[in-house]
Amino acid sequence: MRAFDELVLVNYCYHNCTPLMNIMRLSKADAFQLAKKLAKEHPNTAAFYRFADFENYYTLRSAQDAFLYTRFLELGGTPEEEHPLSFVLEGSDYLRSWFENGVEIVVPLKGISPCHISFTIGDSGAEFQKRGKVKLFSLDGLRQLLDTYHGDFSSILHRAGYHYIEAQLWCDNYLK
């Protein structure tokens, strides 16, 4: 296990898609147009199946991002974006296969200000869809959780029934 300051964030994307995007950052019309295109181009993929019913997904995702944003502010975050970019802490074989071994963007966690990043155990969207809320962690909260489990990600994930720790990056400056 790497030291906490050596951890990385990984963003996954299909080979023929644009990495580091959040469809919610587009205008509503552009988001619907892109969702229709992606659902048509990738009808049997795990990542884009939800775009086939984009009307419901868009409503759910809007509520989810608003919830995360508000909760992040409550944790002391200072988001520079209304909709975060999603990453996975230390990567995930599960998601790598979801995206058919596509493009992976790796960003070191070190150097990202605690006021620009939050975390959830598992997929924030799936959790929000199931429960209408999500347990959000600050960087310090994640560090404390990892310390409780002696840095063992697998114990945390196994206990929660998830495959990865999601990271929400609320500032794009770290990607330049």
Short mmCIF file of N, CA, C and O in Angstrom, two decimals, residues 42 64 75 95 168:
data_model
loop_
_atom_site.label_atom_id
_atom_site.label_comp_id
_atom_site.label_asym_id
_atom_site.label_seq_id
_atom_site.Cartn_x
_atom_site.Cartn_y
_atom_site.Cartn_z
N HIS A 42 -22.96 3.29 -28.12
CA HIS A 42 -22.51 2.32 -27.12
C HIS A 42 -23.72 1.64 -26.46
O HIS A 42 -23.88 1.70 -25.24
N GLN A 64 -28.52 14.86 -7.69
CA GLN A 64 -27.33 14.28 -7.08
C GLN A 64 -26.21 15.31 -6.98
O GLN A 64 -25.62 15.50 -5.92
N LEU A 75 -18.91 20.65 4.38
CA LEU A 75 -17.65 20.06 4.86
C LEU A 75 -16.49 21.06 4.81
O LEU A 75 -15.37 20.73 5.17
N LEU A 95 -13.85 -0.80 -12.84
CA LEU A 95 -14.18 0.27 -13.79
C LEU A 95 -13.35 0.19 -15.06
O LEU A 95 -13.83 0.54 -16.14
N GLN A 168 -14.44 13.24 -6.12
CA GLN A 168 -15.07 14.30 -6.88
C GLN A 168 -14.12 15.50 -6.84
O GLN A 168 -13.85 16.05 -5.78
#
